[in-house]
Short mmCIF file of C-alpha atoms in Angstrom, two decimals:
data_model
loop_
_atom_site.label_atom_id
_atom_site.label_comp_id
_atom_site.label_asym_id
_atom_site.label_seq_id
_atom_site.Cartn_x
_atom_site.Cartn_y
_atom_site.Cartn_z
CA MET A 646 -146.34 -76.84 169.44
CA LYS A 647 -144.71 -74.44 166.99
CA ILE A 648 -141.11 -73.53 167.73
CA VAL A 649 -138.67 -71.11 166.14
CA PHE A 650 -135.06 -72.01 166.94
CA ALA A 651 -132.14 -69.56 166.91
CA GLY A 652 -128.57 -70.81 167.27
CA THR A 653 -125.24 -70.95 165.49
CA PRO A 654 -122.32 -73.09 166.82
CA ASP A 655 -121.85 -76.76 167.69
CA PHE A 656 -123.08 -76.10 171.24
CA ALA A 657 -126.60 -75.40 169.92
CA VAL A 658 -126.97 -78.54 167.77
CA PRO A 659 -128.05 -80.97 170.57
CA SER A 660 -130.68 -78.43 171.67
CA LEU A 661 -132.02 -78.17 168.11
CA ARG A 662 -132.34 -81.94 168.03
CA ALA A 663 -134.20 -81.86 171.34
CA ALA A 664 -136.55 -79.14 170.05
CA VAL A 665 -137.35 -81.15 166.92
CA ARG A 666 -138.02 -84.42 168.76
CA HIS A 667 -141.65 -83.81 169.81
CA ASN A 668 -142.44 -80.44 168.31
CA GLU A 669 -142.81 -78.62 165.00
CA VAL A 670 -139.77 -76.42 164.40
CA VAL A 671 -141.13 -74.06 161.76
CA ALA A 672 -137.88 -72.16 161.16
CA VAL A 673 -134.26 -71.94 162.23
CA TYR A 674 -132.43 -68.63 162.56
CA THR A 675 -128.65 -68.70 162.41
CA GLN A 676 -125.74 -66.37 161.66
CA PRO A 677 -124.99 -65.61 157.99
CA ASP A 678 -122.39 -67.84 156.32
CA ARG A 679 -118.88 -66.62 157.15
CA PRO A 680 -115.47 -66.99 155.45
CA ALA A 681 -113.52 -69.89 156.94
CA GLY A 682 -110.49 -72.06 156.25
CA ARG A 683 -107.41 -71.29 154.22
CA GLY A 684 -109.42 -70.58 151.10
CA ARG A 685 -111.71 -68.22 153.05
CA GLY A 686 -114.74 -69.64 151.31
CA LEU A 687 -118.15 -69.11 152.88
CA SER A 688 -118.97 -71.72 155.51
CA ALA A 689 -122.39 -72.58 156.95
CA SER A 690 -122.86 -72.78 160.71
CA PRO A 691 -123.28 -76.20 162.38
CA VAL A 692 -126.89 -75.29 163.20
CA LYS A 693 -127.62 -74.47 159.57
CA LEU A 694 -126.15 -77.78 158.42
CA GLU A 695 -128.33 -79.66 160.92
CA ALA A 696 -131.46 -77.74 159.89
CA VAL A 697 -130.87 -78.28 156.17
CA GLN A 698 -130.39 -81.99 156.77
CA ARG A 699 -133.74 -82.08 158.55
CA GLY A 700 -135.51 -80.00 155.90
CA ILE A 701 -136.22 -77.06 158.21
CA PRO A 702 -136.37 -73.59 156.61
CA VAL A 703 -133.29 -71.52 157.49
CA LEU A 704 -133.21 -67.73 157.89
CA GLN A 705 -129.94 -65.80 158.22
CA PRO A 706 -130.64 -62.09 158.79
CA GLU A 707 -127.78 -59.76 159.71
CA THR A 708 -129.97 -58.25 162.43
CA LEU A 709 -133.33 -58.81 164.10
CA ARG A 710 -134.00 -55.09 164.46
CA ASN A 711 -135.33 -54.80 160.92
CA PRO A 712 -139.16 -54.33 160.88
CA GLU A 713 -139.51 -56.67 157.88
CA THR A 714 -137.61 -59.42 159.69
CA GLN A 715 -139.80 -58.98 162.76
CA ALA A 716 -142.95 -59.07 160.63
CA ALA A 717 -141.87 -62.36 159.03
CA LEU A 718 -141.33 -63.87 162.48
CA ARG A 719 -144.72 -62.62 163.62
CA VAL A 720 -146.42 -64.35 160.68
CA MET A 721 -145.05 -67.70 161.88
CA ALA A 722 -146.92 -67.25 165.17
CA PRO A 723 -144.52 -69.40 167.22
CA ASP A 724 -145.51 -70.68 170.64
CA VAL A 725 -141.94 -70.27 171.85
CA MET A 726 -138.57 -69.20 170.43
CA ILE A 727 -135.55 -71.17 171.62
CA VAL A 728 -132.24 -69.28 171.61
CA VAL A 729 -128.92 -71.13 172.07
CA ALA A 730 -125.64 -69.29 171.43
CA TYR A 731 -127.24 -67.43 168.53
CA GLY A 732 -124.88 -64.43 168.52
CA LEU A 733 -127.43 -61.71 167.78
CA ILE A 734 -129.24 -59.54 170.30
CA LEU A 735 -133.01 -60.05 170.42
CA PRO A 736 -134.77 -56.67 170.65
CA LYS A 737 -137.80 -56.25 172.89
CA ALA A 738 -140.14 -56.42 169.88
CA VAL A 739 -138.87 -59.92 169.06
CA LEU A 740 -139.01 -61.10 172.69
CA GLU A 741 -142.72 -60.29 172.74
CA ILE A 742 -143.70 -62.17 169.57
CA PRO A 743 -143.84 -65.84 170.72
CA ARG A 744 -146.83 -66.90 172.80
CA TYR A 745 -144.64 -68.07 175.69
CA GLY A 746 -141.77 -65.69 175.00
CA CYS A 747 -138.16 -66.62 174.25
CA TRP A 748 -136.21 -69.28 176.12
CA ASN A 749 -132.43 -69.34 176.29
CA VAL A 750 -130.16 -72.29 177.07
CA HIS A 751 -127.17 -70.78 178.89
CA ALA A 752 -124.01 -72.67 179.87
CA SER A 753 -123.65 -71.61 183.50
CA LEU A 754 -125.51 -71.64 186.78
CA LEU A 755 -126.85 -68.11 186.67
CA PRO A 756 -126.15 -65.50 187.92
CA ARG A 757 -122.63 -66.95 187.84
CA TRP A 758 -121.01 -66.20 184.47
CA ARG A 759 -123.42 -64.16 182.45
CA GLY A 760 -122.01 -63.29 179.04
CA ALA A 761 -120.16 -64.78 176.09
CA ALA A 762 -117.64 -67.31 177.47
CA PRO A 763 -119.08 -68.92 180.61
CA ILE A 764 -117.51 -72.34 180.03
CA GLN A 765 -113.91 -71.15 179.70
CA ARG A 766 -114.21 -68.54 182.45
CA ALA A 767 -115.52 -71.12 184.92
CA ILE A 768 -112.47 -73.35 184.39
CA GLU A 769 -110.07 -70.41 184.38
CA ALA A 770 -111.48 -69.14 187.70
CA GLY A 771 -111.15 -72.54 189.36
CA ASP A 772 -114.89 -73.17 189.78
CA THR A 773 -115.68 -76.69 190.98
CA GLU A 774 -119.16 -76.71 189.45
CA SER A 775 -120.87 -75.56 186.29
CA GLY A 776 -124.16 -76.34 184.64
CA VAL A 777 -126.90 -75.08 182.34
CA CYS A 778 -129.92 -72.88 182.85
CA LEU A 779 -133.08 -72.67 180.79
CA MET A 780 -133.89 -68.99 181.12
CA GLN A 781 -136.87 -66.84 180.20
CA MET A 782 -135.26 -64.08 178.15
CA GLU A 783 -135.68 -60.39 178.86
CA ALA A 784 -133.96 -57.25 177.60
CA GLY A 785 -130.92 -57.49 179.91
CA LEU A 786 -127.84 -59.64 179.21
CA ASP A 787 -128.63 -63.07 180.73
CA THR A 788 -130.66 -61.42 183.49
CA GLY A 789 -133.95 -63.26 182.97
CA PRO A 790 -135.57 -65.64 185.48
CA VAL A 791 -134.53 -69.29 185.41
CA ILE A 792 -137.05 -71.92 184.33
CA LEU A 793 -134.96 -75.06 184.94
CA LYS A 794 -131.31 -75.80 185.68
CA GLN A 795 -128.94 -78.74 185.96
CA ALA A 796 -125.47 -78.79 187.54
CA THR A 797 -122.34 -80.80 186.74
CA PRO A 798 -118.95 -80.89 188.51
CA ILE A 799 -115.86 -79.45 186.86
CA ASN A 800 -113.11 -82.03 187.11
CA ASP A 801 -109.45 -81.15 187.62
CA THR A 802 -108.67 -82.43 184.13
CA ASP A 803 -111.59 -80.89 182.21
CA THR A 804 -110.66 -78.77 179.21
CA GLY A 805 -112.86 -76.09 177.75
CA GLY A 806 -113.77 -78.47 174.94
CA GLN A 807 -114.70 -81.35 177.24
CA LEU A 808 -116.89 -79.20 179.46
CA HIS A 809 -118.44 -77.61 176.36
CA ASP A 810 -119.55 -80.98 175.02
CA ARG A 811 -120.94 -82.10 178.35
CA LEU A 812 -122.91 -78.90 178.85
CA ALA A 813 -124.24 -79.00 175.28
CA GLU A 814 -125.87 -82.36 176.00
CA LEU A 815 -127.05 -81.21 179.43
CA GLY A 816 -128.58 -78.12 177.85
CA ALA A 817 -130.52 -80.27 175.40
CA GLN A 818 -131.83 -82.36 178.29
CA VAL A 819 -132.98 -79.32 180.27
CA LEU A 820 -134.63 -77.86 177.18
CA ALA A 821 -136.44 -81.14 176.49
CA ASP A 822 -137.72 -81.17 180.08
CA GLY A 823 -139.01 -77.61 179.79
CA LEU A 824 -140.73 -78.23 176.47
CA GLY A 825 -142.26 -81.41 177.88
CA LEU A 826 -143.86 -79.44 180.71
CA LEU A 827 -145.17 -76.87 178.25
CA ARG A 828 -146.69 -79.56 176.00
CA ALA A 829 -148.37 -81.13 179.04
CA GLY A 830 -150.01 -77.82 179.89
CA MET A 831 -147.82 -77.28 182.97
CA ARG A 832 -146.09 -74.03 182.09
CA PRO A 833 -143.05 -73.82 184.39
CA ILE A 834 -142.81 -70.77 186.64
CA PRO A 835 -139.42 -69.03 186.26
CA THR A 836 -137.45 -68.12 189.38
CA PRO A 837 -135.80 -64.66 189.45
CA GLN A 838 -132.02 -64.73 189.64
CA PRO A 839 -130.50 -63.68 192.98
CA ALA A 840 -128.92 -60.24 193.08
CA GLU A 841 -125.75 -61.62 194.69
CA GLY A 842 -123.05 -63.62 192.92
CA VAL A 843 -123.25 -61.95 189.51
CA SER A 844 -120.14 -62.30 187.34
CA TYR A 845 -119.48 -61.64 183.67
CA ALA A 846 -117.76 -64.03 181.29
CA HIS A 847 -116.14 -61.67 178.82
CA LYS A 848 -115.56 -62.90 175.28
CA LEU A 849 -112.29 -64.76 174.73
CA ASP A 850 -109.53 -62.77 173.07
CA LYS A 851 -106.55 -64.40 171.41
CA ALA A 852 -104.31 -61.84 173.13
CA GLU A 853 -105.16 -63.55 176.43
CA ALA A 854 -103.50 -66.76 175.30
CA ARG A 855 -99.97 -65.57 176.16
CA LEU A 856 -98.97 -67.05 179.52
CA ASP A 857 -97.47 -64.75 182.17
CA TRP A 858 -94.90 -66.86 184.04
CA SER A 859 -95.02 -64.51 187.04
CA GLN A 860 -98.47 -65.90 187.86
CA PRO A 861 -98.93 -68.98 190.08
CA ALA A 862 -98.62 -72.33 188.31
CA GLU A 863 -102.14 -73.34 189.40
CA ALA A 864 -103.65 -70.32 187.63
CA LEU A 865 -101.67 -71.02 184.46
CA ALA A 866 -102.66 -74.69 184.44
CA ARG A 867 -106.33 -73.69 184.63
CA LYS A 868 -105.87 -71.24 181.76
CA VAL A 869 -104.24 -73.92 179.62
CA ARG A 870 -107.21 -76.24 180.19
CA ALA A 871 -109.78 -73.49 179.67
CA PHE A 872 -108.25 -72.39 176.36
CA VAL A 873 -108.41 -75.84 174.73
CA PRO A 874 -109.51 -76.08 171.90
CA TRP A 875 -109.35 -72.27 171.37
CA PRO A 876 -107.43 -69.98 171.51
CA ILE A 877 -104.75 -72.35 172.94
CA ALA A 878 -102.29 -70.96 175.49
CA GLU A 879 -98.86 -69.97 174.20
CA ALA A 880 -95.52 -68.88 175.63
CA ALA A 881 -91.84 -68.41 174.87
CA VAL A 882 -90.04 -71.58 175.99
CA ALA A 883 -86.42 -72.57 175.42
CA GLY A 884 -85.91 -69.93 172.75
CA GLU A 885 -89.05 -70.52 170.70
CA ARG A 886 -92.76 -69.83 170.85
CA LEU A 887 -94.85 -72.87 171.76
CA ARG A 888 -98.58 -73.43 171.94
CA ILE A 889 -99.52 -75.43 175.02
CA HIS A 890 -102.28 -78.03 174.78
CA GLY A 891 -101.68 -79.84 178.06
CA ALA A 892 -99.98 -78.89 181.33
CA VAL A 893 -100.12 -79.53 185.08
CA ALA A 894 -99.07 -77.43 188.06
CA LEU A 895 -96.26 -78.67 190.29
CA ASP A 896 -95.99 -77.68 193.96
CA LEU A 897 -92.30 -77.04 193.57
CA ARG A 898 -90.24 -74.55 195.53
CA HIS A 899 -87.49 -72.81 193.59
CA GLN A 900 -85.49 -69.61 193.47
CA ALA A 901 -85.44 -69.31 189.67
CA ALA A 902 -86.80 -66.35 187.75
CA PRO A 903 -90.27 -66.88 186.24
CA GLY A 904 -90.00 -68.43 182.79
CA THR A 905 -86.80 -70.37 183.55
CA LEU A 906 -86.66 -73.93 182.21
CA LEU A 907 -86.10 -75.99 185.37
CA ALA A 908 -86.12 -79.46 183.81
CA ALA A 909 -86.72 -81.15 180.46
CA THR A 910 -87.67 -84.83 180.67
CA ARG A 911 -89.95 -87.20 178.81
CA GLN A 912 -92.62 -86.37 181.40
CA GLY A 913 -92.61 -82.71 180.44
CA LEU A 914 -90.90 -79.33 180.41
CA ASP A 915 -90.94 -77.76 183.88
CA ILE A 916 -91.13 -73.96 183.76
CA ALA A 917 -90.62 -71.75 186.82
CA CYS A 918 -93.67 -69.67 187.74
CA GLY A 919 -94.31 -66.98 190.34
CA GLU A 920 -95.43 -69.82 192.60
CA GLY A 921 -94.55 -73.42 191.78
CA ALA A 922 -93.80 -74.69 188.30
CA LEU A 923 -95.83 -75.59 185.23
CA ARG A 924 -95.08 -78.91 183.54
CA LEU A 925 -95.80 -78.73 179.82
CA ARG A 926 -96.94 -82.14 178.63
CA VAL A 927 -98.46 -81.53 175.18
CA ILE A 928 -97.03 -78.73 173.04
CA GLN A 929 -97.02 -77.45 169.48
CA ARG A 930 -94.18 -75.80 167.60
CA GLU A 931 -94.88 -73.11 165.01
CA GLY A 932 -96.19 -74.74 161.85
CA GLY A 933 -96.35 -78.16 163.51
CA LYS A 934 -98.94 -80.32 165.23
CA ALA A 935 -99.54 -81.01 168.91
CA ILE A 936 -96.96 -83.51 170.26
CA THR A 937 -95.89 -84.91 173.62
CA ALA A 938 -92.94 -83.49 175.52
CA ALA A 939 -91.06 -86.71 174.79
CA ASP A 940 -91.47 -86.22 171.03
CA TYR A 941 -90.47 -82.57 171.36
CA LEU A 942 -87.24 -83.53 173.11
CA ASN A 943 -86.41 -85.94 170.29
CA ALA A 944 -86.24 -82.86 168.08
CA ARG A 945 -84.53 -80.69 170.71
CA ARG A 946 -81.52 -82.77 171.72
CA ASP A 947 -79.98 -79.65 173.17
CA LEU A 948 -82.59 -79.72 175.95
CA ALA A 949 -82.55 -83.42 176.82
CA GLY A 950 -81.69 -83.90 180.49
CA ALA A 951 -81.71 -80.17 181.22
#
């Protein structure tokens, strides 16, 4: 079975490996190399690095709307095109090229969290469950019928990064199951998404990282977890700006104004919120690395025992 794979970030790499396992991946599409790092040199995507290592031809068009690009894809005559966090919109002309259409591995239980950041938005919203869907793509944004799906619980301690890694592997498993059915001649029948329960996971913006202490501590704790490893929550604390890598909500009654430092111990910095308090456990000073609250207090003797 001939497959064309389209993906860009780390999340897509396990799915590429699953696609390669029992099939012929004739080409990999990925985003063009982008400037990265302090030197701003061009950097290849994780999917490109994986494809090059496996000797798979790599294509990096700026758009798929170009007739020449579409003609080149048509010449490959793929049975199916697998799309995983590719980052480019597939026009209708491309969706119609593969024999079995285009399949997308999406990191949510559709129709919950269509859009760009389903993993982080699920944690931020307090969802207790997430998962992956293998979806038959159509022109709408994540609106296509679902071929297969697999759920996983969201634990109280899960960060965006931890859930990302778990769903990446789960997505590869669901994709492998779908391709296995196709190879066996049992083409799975997609199920239309329900009209109820649709929500949109808007792209993360670094401006969202600033914590608003007037919000409940539970909401802020979820945001801290969701925004690890990017963009990392931040706030003004004890006279300086800190990035917050780890925090827990405390069911603590107080009369202090939001943002007040209630206590500073080796267990953490307790900050007054609109409801309860947020205990900062792992923090990062400007220009520094992530450290525990205990290590932070070693450098801030003025706060010890506050």
